[in-house]
Coordinates of C-alpha atoms in Angstrom, one line a residue:
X24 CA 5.9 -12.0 7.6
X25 CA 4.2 -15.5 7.4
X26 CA 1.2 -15.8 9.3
X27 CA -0.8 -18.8 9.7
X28 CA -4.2 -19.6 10.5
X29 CA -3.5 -22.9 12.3
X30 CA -0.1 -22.3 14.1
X31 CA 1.2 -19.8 16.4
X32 CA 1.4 -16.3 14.5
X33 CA 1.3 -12.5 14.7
X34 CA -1.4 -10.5 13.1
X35 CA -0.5 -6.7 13.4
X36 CA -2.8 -4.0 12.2
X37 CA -2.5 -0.1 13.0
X38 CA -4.2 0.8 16.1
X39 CA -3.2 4.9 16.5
X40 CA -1.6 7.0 14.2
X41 CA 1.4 7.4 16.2
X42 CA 3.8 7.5 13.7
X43 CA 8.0 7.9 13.9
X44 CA 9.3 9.2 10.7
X45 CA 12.8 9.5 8.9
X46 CA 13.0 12.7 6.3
X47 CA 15.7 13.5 3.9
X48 CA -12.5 -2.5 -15.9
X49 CA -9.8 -3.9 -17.6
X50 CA -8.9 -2.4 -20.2
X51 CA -5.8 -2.5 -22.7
X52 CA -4.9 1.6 -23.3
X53 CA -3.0 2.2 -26.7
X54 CA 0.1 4.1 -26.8
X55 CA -1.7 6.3 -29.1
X56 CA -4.6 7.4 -26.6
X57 CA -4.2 10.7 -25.3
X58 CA -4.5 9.9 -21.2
X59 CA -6.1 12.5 -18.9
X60 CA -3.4 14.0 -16.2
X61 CA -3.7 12.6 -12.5
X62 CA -6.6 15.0 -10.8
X63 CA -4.7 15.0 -7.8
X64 CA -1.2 16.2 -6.6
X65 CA -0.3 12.7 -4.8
X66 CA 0.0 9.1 -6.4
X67 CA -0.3 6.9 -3.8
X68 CA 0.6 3.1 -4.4
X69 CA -0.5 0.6 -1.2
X70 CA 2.3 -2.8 -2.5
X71 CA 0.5 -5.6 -1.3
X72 CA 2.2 -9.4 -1.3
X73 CA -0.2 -12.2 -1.6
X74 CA 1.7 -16.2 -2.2
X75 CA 4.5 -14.9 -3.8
X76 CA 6.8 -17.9 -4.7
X77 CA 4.7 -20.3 -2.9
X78 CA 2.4 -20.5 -5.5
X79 CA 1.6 -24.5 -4.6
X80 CA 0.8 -24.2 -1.7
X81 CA -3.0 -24.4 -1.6
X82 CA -3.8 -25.2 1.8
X83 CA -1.4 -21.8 3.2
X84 CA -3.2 -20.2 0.5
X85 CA -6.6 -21.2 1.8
X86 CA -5.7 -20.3 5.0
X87 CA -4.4 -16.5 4.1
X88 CA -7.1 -16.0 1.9
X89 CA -9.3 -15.8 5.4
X90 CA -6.9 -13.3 6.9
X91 CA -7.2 -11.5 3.7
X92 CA -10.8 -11.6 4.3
X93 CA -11.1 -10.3 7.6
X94 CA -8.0 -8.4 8.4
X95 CA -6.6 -6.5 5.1
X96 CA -9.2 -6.4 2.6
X97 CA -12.1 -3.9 5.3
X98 CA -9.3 -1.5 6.2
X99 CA -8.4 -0.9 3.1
X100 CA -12.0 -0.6 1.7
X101 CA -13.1 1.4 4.8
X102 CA -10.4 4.1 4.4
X103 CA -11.5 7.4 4.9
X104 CA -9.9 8.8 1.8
X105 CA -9.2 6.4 -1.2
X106 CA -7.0 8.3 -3.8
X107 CA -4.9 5.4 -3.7
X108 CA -3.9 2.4 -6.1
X109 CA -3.8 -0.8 -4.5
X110 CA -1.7 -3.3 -6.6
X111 CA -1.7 -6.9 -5.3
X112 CA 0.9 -9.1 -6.7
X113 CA 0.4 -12.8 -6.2
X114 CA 2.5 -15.9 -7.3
X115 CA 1.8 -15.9 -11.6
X116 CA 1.8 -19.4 -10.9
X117 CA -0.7 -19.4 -7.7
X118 CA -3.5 -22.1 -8.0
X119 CA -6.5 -20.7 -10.8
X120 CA -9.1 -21.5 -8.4
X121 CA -7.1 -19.8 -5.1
X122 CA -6.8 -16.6 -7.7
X123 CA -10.4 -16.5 -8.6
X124 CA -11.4 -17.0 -5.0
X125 CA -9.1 -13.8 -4.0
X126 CA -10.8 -11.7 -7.3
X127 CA -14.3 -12.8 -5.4
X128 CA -13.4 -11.7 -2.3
X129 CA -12.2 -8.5 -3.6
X130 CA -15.5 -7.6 -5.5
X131 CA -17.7 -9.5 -3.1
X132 CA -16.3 -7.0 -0.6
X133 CA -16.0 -3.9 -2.9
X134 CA -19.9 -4.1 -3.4
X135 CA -21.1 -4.8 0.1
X136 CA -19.4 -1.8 1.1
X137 CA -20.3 -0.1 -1.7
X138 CA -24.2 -1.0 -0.4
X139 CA -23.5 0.0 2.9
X140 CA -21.9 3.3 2.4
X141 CA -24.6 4.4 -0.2
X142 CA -27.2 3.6 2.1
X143 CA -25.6 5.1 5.6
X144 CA -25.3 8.0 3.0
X145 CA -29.0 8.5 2.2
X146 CA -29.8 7.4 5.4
X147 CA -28.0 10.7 6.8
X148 CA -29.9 12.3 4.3
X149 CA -33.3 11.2 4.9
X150 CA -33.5 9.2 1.9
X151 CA -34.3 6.0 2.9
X152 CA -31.4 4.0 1.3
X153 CA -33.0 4.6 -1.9
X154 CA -29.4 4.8 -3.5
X155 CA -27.8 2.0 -1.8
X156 CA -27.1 -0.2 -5.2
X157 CA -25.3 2.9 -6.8
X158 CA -21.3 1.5 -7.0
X159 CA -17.9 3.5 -6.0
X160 CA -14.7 3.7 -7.7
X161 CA -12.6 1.8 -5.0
X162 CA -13.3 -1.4 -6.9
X163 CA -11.6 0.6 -10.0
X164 CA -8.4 0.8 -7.8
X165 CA -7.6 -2.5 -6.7
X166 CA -5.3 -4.5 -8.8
X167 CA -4.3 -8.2 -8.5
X168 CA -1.2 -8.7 -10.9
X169 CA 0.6 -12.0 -11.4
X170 CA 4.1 -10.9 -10.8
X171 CA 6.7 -11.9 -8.1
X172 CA 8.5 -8.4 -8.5
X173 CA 9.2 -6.4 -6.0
X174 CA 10.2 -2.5 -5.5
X175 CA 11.8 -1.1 -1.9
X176 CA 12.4 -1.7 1.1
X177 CA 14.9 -4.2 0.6
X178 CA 13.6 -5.6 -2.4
X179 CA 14.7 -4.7 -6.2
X180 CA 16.2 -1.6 -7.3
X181 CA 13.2 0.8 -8.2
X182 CA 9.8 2.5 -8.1
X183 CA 6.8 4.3 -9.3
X184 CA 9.1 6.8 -9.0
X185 CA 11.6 7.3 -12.3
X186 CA 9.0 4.4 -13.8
X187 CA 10.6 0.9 -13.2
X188 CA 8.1 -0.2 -11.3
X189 CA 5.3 1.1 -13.8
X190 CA 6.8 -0.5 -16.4
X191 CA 7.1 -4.0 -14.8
X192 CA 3.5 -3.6 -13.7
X193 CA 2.4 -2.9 -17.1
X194 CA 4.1 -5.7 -18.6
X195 CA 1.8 -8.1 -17.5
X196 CA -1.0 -6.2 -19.2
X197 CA -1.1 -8.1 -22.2
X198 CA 1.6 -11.4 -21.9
X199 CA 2.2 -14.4 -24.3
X200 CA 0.6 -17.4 -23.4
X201 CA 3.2 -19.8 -23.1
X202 CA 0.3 -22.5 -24.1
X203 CA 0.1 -20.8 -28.0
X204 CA 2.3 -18.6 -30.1
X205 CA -0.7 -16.8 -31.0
X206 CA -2.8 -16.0 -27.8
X207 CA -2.3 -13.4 -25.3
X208 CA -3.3 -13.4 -22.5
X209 CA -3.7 -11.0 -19.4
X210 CA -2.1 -11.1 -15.9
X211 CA -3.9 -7.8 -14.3
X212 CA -7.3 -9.4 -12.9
X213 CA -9.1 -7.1 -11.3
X214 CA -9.3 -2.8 -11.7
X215 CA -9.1 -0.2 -14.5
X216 CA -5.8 -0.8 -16.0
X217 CA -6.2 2.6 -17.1
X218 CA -5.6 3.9 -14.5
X219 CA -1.8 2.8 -14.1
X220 CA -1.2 4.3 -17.6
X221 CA -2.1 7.7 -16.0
X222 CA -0.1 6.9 -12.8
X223 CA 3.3 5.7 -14.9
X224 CA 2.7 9.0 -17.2
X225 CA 2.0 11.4 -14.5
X226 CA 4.6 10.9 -12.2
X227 CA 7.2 13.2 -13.0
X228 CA 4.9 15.8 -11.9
X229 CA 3.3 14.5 -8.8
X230 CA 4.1 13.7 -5.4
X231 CA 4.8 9.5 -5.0
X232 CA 4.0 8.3 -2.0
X233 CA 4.3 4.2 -1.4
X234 CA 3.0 1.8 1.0
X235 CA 3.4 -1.7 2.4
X236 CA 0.7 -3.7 3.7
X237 CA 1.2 -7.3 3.6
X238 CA -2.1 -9.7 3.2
X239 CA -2.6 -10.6 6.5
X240 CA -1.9 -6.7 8.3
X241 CA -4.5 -4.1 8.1
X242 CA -4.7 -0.6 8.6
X243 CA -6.1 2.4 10.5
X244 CA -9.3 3.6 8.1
X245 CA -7.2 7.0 8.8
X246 CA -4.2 6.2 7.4
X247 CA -4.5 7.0 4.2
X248 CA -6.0 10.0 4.5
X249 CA -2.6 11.4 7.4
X250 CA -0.4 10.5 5.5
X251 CA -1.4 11.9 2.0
X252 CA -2.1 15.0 4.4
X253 CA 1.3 15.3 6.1
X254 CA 3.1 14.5 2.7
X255 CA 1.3 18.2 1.2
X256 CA 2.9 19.6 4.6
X257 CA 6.3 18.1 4.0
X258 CA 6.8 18.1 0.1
X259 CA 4.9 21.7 0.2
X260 CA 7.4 23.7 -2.0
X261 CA 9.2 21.2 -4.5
X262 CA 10.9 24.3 -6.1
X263 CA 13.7 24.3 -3.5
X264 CA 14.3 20.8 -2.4
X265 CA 17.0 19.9 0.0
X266 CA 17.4 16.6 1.9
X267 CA 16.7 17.0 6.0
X268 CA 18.2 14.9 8.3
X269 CA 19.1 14.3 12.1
X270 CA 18.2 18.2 13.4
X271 CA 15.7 19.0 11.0
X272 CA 13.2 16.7 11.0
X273 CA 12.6 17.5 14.7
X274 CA 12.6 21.1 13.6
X275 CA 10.3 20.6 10.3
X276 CA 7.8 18.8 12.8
X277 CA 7.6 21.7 15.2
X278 CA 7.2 24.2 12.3
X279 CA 4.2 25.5 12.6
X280 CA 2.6 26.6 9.0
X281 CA 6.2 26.8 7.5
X282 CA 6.9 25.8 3.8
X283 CA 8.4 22.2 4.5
X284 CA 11.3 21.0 1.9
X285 CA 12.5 17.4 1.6
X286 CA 13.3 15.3 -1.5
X287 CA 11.8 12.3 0.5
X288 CA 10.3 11.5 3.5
X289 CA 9.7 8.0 5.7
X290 CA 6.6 7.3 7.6
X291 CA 6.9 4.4 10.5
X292 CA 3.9 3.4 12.4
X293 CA 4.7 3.0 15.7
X294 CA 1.4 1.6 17.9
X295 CA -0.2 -1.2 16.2
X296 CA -2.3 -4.3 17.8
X297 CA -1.4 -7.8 17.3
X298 CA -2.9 -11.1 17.7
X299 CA -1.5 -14.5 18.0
X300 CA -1.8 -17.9 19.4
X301 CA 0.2 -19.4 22.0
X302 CA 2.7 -22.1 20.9
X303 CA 0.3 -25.1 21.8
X304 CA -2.2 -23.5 19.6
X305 CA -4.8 -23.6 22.0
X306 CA -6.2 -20.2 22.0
X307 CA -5.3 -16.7 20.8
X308 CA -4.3 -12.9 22.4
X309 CA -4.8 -9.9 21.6
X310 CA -2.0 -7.4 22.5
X311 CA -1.7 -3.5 22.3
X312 CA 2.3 -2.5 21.6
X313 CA 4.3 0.4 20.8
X314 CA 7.5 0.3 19.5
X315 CA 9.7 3.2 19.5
X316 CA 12.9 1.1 18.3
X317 CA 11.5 -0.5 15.7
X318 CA 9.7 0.1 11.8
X319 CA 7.1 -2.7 11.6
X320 CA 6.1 -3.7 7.8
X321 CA 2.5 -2.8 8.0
X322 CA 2.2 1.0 6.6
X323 CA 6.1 1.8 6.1
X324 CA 5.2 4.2 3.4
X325 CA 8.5 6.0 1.5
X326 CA 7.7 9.4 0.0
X327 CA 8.8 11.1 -3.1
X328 CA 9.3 14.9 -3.8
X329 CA 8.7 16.2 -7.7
X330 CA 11.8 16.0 -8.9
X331 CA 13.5 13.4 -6.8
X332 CA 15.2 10.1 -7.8
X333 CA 15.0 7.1 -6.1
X334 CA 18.5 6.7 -6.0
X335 CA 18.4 9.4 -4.0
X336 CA 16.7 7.8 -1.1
X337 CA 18.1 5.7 1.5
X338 CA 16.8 2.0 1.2
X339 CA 16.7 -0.5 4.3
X340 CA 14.8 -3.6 5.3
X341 CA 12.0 -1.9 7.4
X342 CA 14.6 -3.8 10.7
X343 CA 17.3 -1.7 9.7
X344 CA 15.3 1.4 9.2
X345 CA 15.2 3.3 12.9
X346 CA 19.2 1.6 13.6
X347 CA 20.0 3.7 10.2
X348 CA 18.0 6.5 10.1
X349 CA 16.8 6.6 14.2
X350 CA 18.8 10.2 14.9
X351 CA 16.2 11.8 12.3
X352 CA 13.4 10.1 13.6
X353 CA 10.2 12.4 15.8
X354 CA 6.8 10.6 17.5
X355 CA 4.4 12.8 15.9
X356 CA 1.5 12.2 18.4
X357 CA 0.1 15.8 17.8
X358 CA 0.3 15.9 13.9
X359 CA -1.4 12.4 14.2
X360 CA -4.3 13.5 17.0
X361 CA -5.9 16.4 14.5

């Protein structure tokens, strides 16, 4: 989805978590380092696309990197929960000083909500704010990656899940430098690269949940934290998978308590605001809408069972998804309320 700063455009970020759903520091690691296991039972990737073949194109660049600004880069940082990795790929060839400026906004950002949390924190505590230059890990998770690869969704055979998608992520941890035979040079900007290593070797055994969010889309500070919460519901015994579809989705949903079992799972979001300006660009709207028919891009997250294989799953373009895949498809308004 292009959006534009200057030109009539759609900005759509998740109001309510009315979701429809379809079931069925930088730092090189050695291969010899012994990596510690994932702490939690979900690995959750947020696939972000940031100038992806456009990589001249400055002054679209410059314009994005303010939506990126406002829009994308808060809801991600003001998620509730933030066990996730957020991997940003942009164009390997995208203007040096466009890429620093996106790194900056990125840490710029990570640290003044790092501030604001520590000191709302001690605040609540009655300790004056005395803490509020401490720093949080969410810095640690954001990755910007010079890559034009793509996983899902319509896009190239692959994921975290089975390790394709690792393993092209990875690659651009250390990379020749096509400007000497004896340099290298790295193409993962921003976050501890470690923690990919332990992602790409832990996935086997976890639960893999991914999600899009283009640049200029942001999302509930909720999100996050419902759907890593209704993925433990759904994937709850991975000892006797079986792929649901059609009738049993609407039953798993209105299982109360019951030990869920699905080899992979959809989320759709399905109320989301947008805003845009009218086509003589003279001012802009903000609209409220729900679509029941119809899987917008922001926060289509695909879900992974232990033991599943992506070729497993069925893959659409998020505009193909509810015309395939509508029949097994529930509003969970009351899962999404508590």
């Amino acid at each position: 989805m292009l959006v534009f700063l200057l030109i009539a455009a759609v900005i759509i970020f998740v109001q309510r978590l009315d979701l429809k759903l379809w079931s069925s520091s930088s730092v090189q690691v050695s291969k010899q380092k012994v990596l510690d296991p994932w702490p939690t039972p979900i690995i959750h990737i947020v696939n972000t696309r940031f100038m992806q073949h456009q990589g001249n194109l400055t002054t679209l660049a410059t314009a994005r990197l303010h939506l990126f600004k406002t829009v994308c880069l808060p809801s991600m940082l003001k998620q509730k929960k933030q066990d996730f990795l957020w991997i940003i790929k942009v164009d390997p060839t995208l203007d040096v000083d466009i890429r620093n400026k996106l790194v900056e906004i990125i840490h710029e950002g990570a640290k003044l909500h790092s501030t604001l949390t520590a000191t709302a924190t001690d605040i609540q505590n009655g300790n004056g704010g005395t803490s509020a230059g401490n720093s949080t890990s969410i810095i640690e998770r954001i990755f910007v990656i010079g890559s034009n690869v793509n996983y899902l969704t319509g896009h190239e055979e692959g994921a975290w899940r089975g390790g394709i998608e690792s393993r092209e992520v990875l690659s651009h941890d250390i990379v020749p430098n096509l400007r000497s035979r004896t340099h290298l040079v790295r193409e993962i900007y921003t976050g501890t690269v470690e923690l990919l290593y332990r992602a790409k070797e832990s996935e086997p055994h976890r639960i893999v949940l991914e999600t899009r969010l283009d640049a200029d889309d942001g999302l509930n500070e909720h999100f996050v934290e419902y759907v890593q919460k209704d993925a433990m519901r759904v994937f709850k015994s991975p000892s006797t998978l079986h792929n649901a579809m059609v009738d049993t989705a609407t039953q798993a949903s209105t299982t109360t308590g019951a030990a869920l079992q699905y080899n992979w799972f959809y989320w759709c979001v399905e109320s989301h605001i947008k805003w845009y300006l009218n086509a003589e660009g003279e001012y802009g709207k903000v609209d409220g809408e729900r679509r029941t028919d119809f899987c917008i891009t922001p926060g289509l997250t695909i879900g992974f069972s232990i033991g599943t294989d992506v070729k497993d799953i069925p893959k659409y373009g998020h505009h193909e998804l509810y015309k395939k895949l509508g029949n097994s498809c529930k509003n969970m308004k009351d899962d999404a309320s508590t």
